[in-house]
Amino acid sequence: MVTALFAGMCYGFLFHYVNWFIDDINGDAIIMGVAGGVREFSGIIIFFIGGRMLKVVGHANCLAFGLIAYVTVMFSYSFLTIPWLAVALETVSGGAYAIMWATCVGYLGTIGRTVKNRSSLQGKL
């Protein structure tokens, strides 16, 4: 749950403050729109293949991938000077969000079978 809280905070910071950051480095509304659209599209793609990734790679590895991706994106934003590079970073951010959410929900669904309240655990997430 601590990992889910950290991932949610990372996503919230990136989702809500990226447009301000792009504006601060002299990006325009087109870059902001493209970055947001690409973030959501990459998230949709990863949501569709997330189940297969969990079966092949495992929950812990997907969680580690998501956390590493968030750290990389946030670290990269600190050095970003070209606004269009934010589009690439938002692609990674959207994929990290999708795999983290799919991993957390999948894991709680797996352990929820043993305690017989899978929907309650997923709802708390």
CSV table of C-alpha atoms in Angstrom, one decimal:
chain,number,residue,atom,x,y,z
A,1,MET,CA,0.0,0.0,0.0
A,2,VAL,CA,2.9,2.3,0.6
A,3,THR,CA,4.1,1.7,-2.9
A,4,ALA,CA,0.7,2.4,-4.3
A,5,LEU,CA,0.6,5.7,-2.3
A,6,PHE,CA,4.0,6.7,-3.6
A,7,ALA,CA,3.0,5.8,-7.2
A,8,GLY,CA,-0.2,7.8,-6.8
A,9,MET,CA,1.7,10.8,-5.6
A,10,CYS,CA,4.1,10.6,-8.5
A,11,TYR,CA,1.3,10.4,-11.0
A,12,GLY,CA,-0.5,13.2,-9.3
A,13,PHE,CA,2.6,15.5,-9.4
A,14,LEU,CA,3.3,14.6,-13.0
A,15,PHE,CA,-0.3,14.8,-14.2
A,16,HIS,CA,-1.1,18.2,-12.6
A,17,TYR,CA,2.1,20.1,-12.8
A,18,VAL,CA,3.6,19.1,-16.1
A,19,ASN,CA,1.7,21.8,-18.0
A,20,TRP,CA,3.0,24.5,-15.7
A,21,PHE,CA,6.5,23.1,-16.2
A,22,ILE,CA,6.1,23.1,-20.0
A,23,ASP,CA,4.8,26.7,-19.8
A,24,ASP,CA,7.8,27.6,-17.7
A,25,ILE,CA,10.3,26.4,-20.3
A,26,ASN,CA,8.4,28.4,-23.0
A,27,GLY,CA,6.3,25.6,-24.4
A,28,ASP,CA,3.0,26.4,-26.0
A,29,ALA,CA,-0.5,24.9,-25.7
A,30,ILE,CA,0.1,22.5,-28.6
A,31,ILE,CA,2.9,20.8,-26.8
A,32,MET,CA,0.8,20.6,-23.6
A,33,GLY,CA,-2.0,19.0,-25.5
A,34,VAL,CA,0.2,16.5,-27.4
A,35,ALA,CA,2.0,15.6,-24.2
A,36,GLY,CA,-1.3,14.9,-22.4
A,37,GLY,CA,-2.7,12.9,-25.4
A,38,VAL,CA,0.4,10.8,-25.7
A,39,ARG,CA,0.4,10.1,-22.0
A,40,GLU,CA,-3.2,8.9,-22.1
A,41,PHE,CA,-2.7,6.9,-25.2
A,42,SER,CA,0.4,5.1,-23.8
A,43,GLY,CA,-1.5,4.4,-20.7
A,44,ILE,CA,-4.3,2.7,-22.7
A,45,ILE,CA,-1.8,0.6,-24.6
A,46,ILE,CA,-0.1,-0.6,-21.4
A,47,PHE,CA,-3.5,-1.3,-19.8
A,48,PHE,CA,-4.3,-3.6,-22.6
A,49,ILE,CA,-1.0,-5.5,-22.5
A,50,GLY,CA,-0.6,-5.2,-18.7
A,51,GLY,CA,-2.2,-8.6,-17.9
A,52,ARG,CA,0.3,-10.4,-20.2
A,53,MET,CA,3.2,-8.4,-18.7
A,54,LEU,CA,2.2,-9.4,-15.2
A,55,LYS,CA,2.0,-13.1,-16.2
A,56,VAL,CA,5.4,-13.0,-18.0
A,57,VAL,CA,7.4,-10.7,-15.8
A,58,GLY,CA,5.6,-10.9,-12.4
A,59,HIS,CA,4.2,-8.4,-10.0
A,60,ALA,CA,7.4,-7.4,-8.3
A,61,ASN,CA,9.2,-6.7,-11.5
A,62,CYS,CA,6.4,-4.7,-13.0
A,63,LEU,CA,6.2,-2.7,-9.8
A,64,ALA,CA,10.0,-2.1,-9.9
A,65,PHE,CA,9.7,-1.1,-13.6
A,66,GLY,CA,7.0,1.5,-12.8
A,67,LEU,CA,8.9,3.0,-9.9
A,68,ILE,CA,12.1,3.2,-11.9
A,69,ALA,CA,10.2,4.8,-14.7
A,70,TYR,CA,8.7,7.4,-12.3
A,71,VAL,CA,12.1,8.2,-10.9
A,72,THR,CA,13.6,8.5,-14.3
A,73,VAL,CA,10.9,10.8,-15.6
A,74,MET,CA,11.1,13.1,-12.6
A,75,PHE,CA,14.9,13.2,-12.7
A,76,SER,CA,14.8,13.9,-16.5
A,77,TYR,CA,12.3,16.8,-16.0
A,78,SER,CA,14.9,18.5,-13.8
A,79,PHE,CA,17.3,18.8,-16.8
A,80,LEU,CA,14.7,19.4,-19.5
A,81,THR,CA,15.2,22.6,-21.6
A,82,ILE,CA,13.5,21.6,-24.9
A,83,PRO,CA,9.7,21.6,-24.4
A,84,TRP,CA,9.0,18.9,-27.1
A,85,LEU,CA,11.0,16.4,-25.1
A,86,ALA,CA,8.2,16.5,-22.5
A,87,VAL,CA,6.2,14.5,-25.0
A,88,ALA,CA,8.6,11.6,-24.7
A,89,LEU,CA,8.7,11.8,-20.9
A,90,GLU,CA,4.9,11.8,-20.8
A,91,THR,CA,4.8,8.7,-22.9
A,92,VAL,CA,6.9,6.9,-20.2
A,93,SER,CA,4.8,8.5,-17.4
A,94,GLY,CA,1.6,7.2,-18.9
A,95,GLY,CA,3.0,3.7,-19.3
A,96,ALA,CA,4.3,3.8,-15.7
A,97,TYR,CA,0.9,4.8,-14.4
A,98,ALA,CA,-0.8,2.1,-16.3
A,99,ILE,CA,1.5,-0.7,-15.2
A,100,MET,CA,1.6,0.4,-11.6
A,101,TRP,CA,-2.2,0.5,-11.4
A,102,ALA,CA,-2.6,-2.8,-13.2
A,103,THR,CA,0.0,-4.4,-10.9
A,104,CYS,CA,-1.5,-3.1,-7.7
A,105,VAL,CA,-5.1,-4.1,-8.7
A,106,GLY,CA,-3.9,-7.5,-9.9
A,107,TYR,CA,-1.9,-8.1,-6.7
A,108,LEU,CA,-4.8,-7.2,-4.5
A,109,GLY,CA,-7.1,-9.4,-6.6
A,110,THR,CA,-4.7,-12.3,-6.1
A,111,ILE,CA,-4.3,-11.9,-2.4
A,112,GLY,CA,-8.0,-11.1,-2.0
A,113,ARG,CA,-8.9,-14.7,-3.1
A,114,THR,CA,-7.4,-16.0,0.1
A,115,VAL,CA,-9.1,-13.6,2.4
A,116,LYS,CA,-12.4,-13.8,0.5
A,117,ASN,CA,-12.9,-10.0,0.0
A,118,ARG,CA,-11.2,-9.2,-3.3
A,119,SER,CA,-13.5,-6.3,-4.2
A,120,SER,CA,-13.1,-4.6,-0.8
A,121,LEU,CA,-9.3,-4.6,-1.1
A,122,GLN,CA,-9.4,-3.3,-4.7
A,123,GLY,CA,-11.9,-0.6,-3.6
A,124,LYS,CA,-9.5,0.5,-0.8
A,125,LEU,CA,-6.8,0.8,-3.4
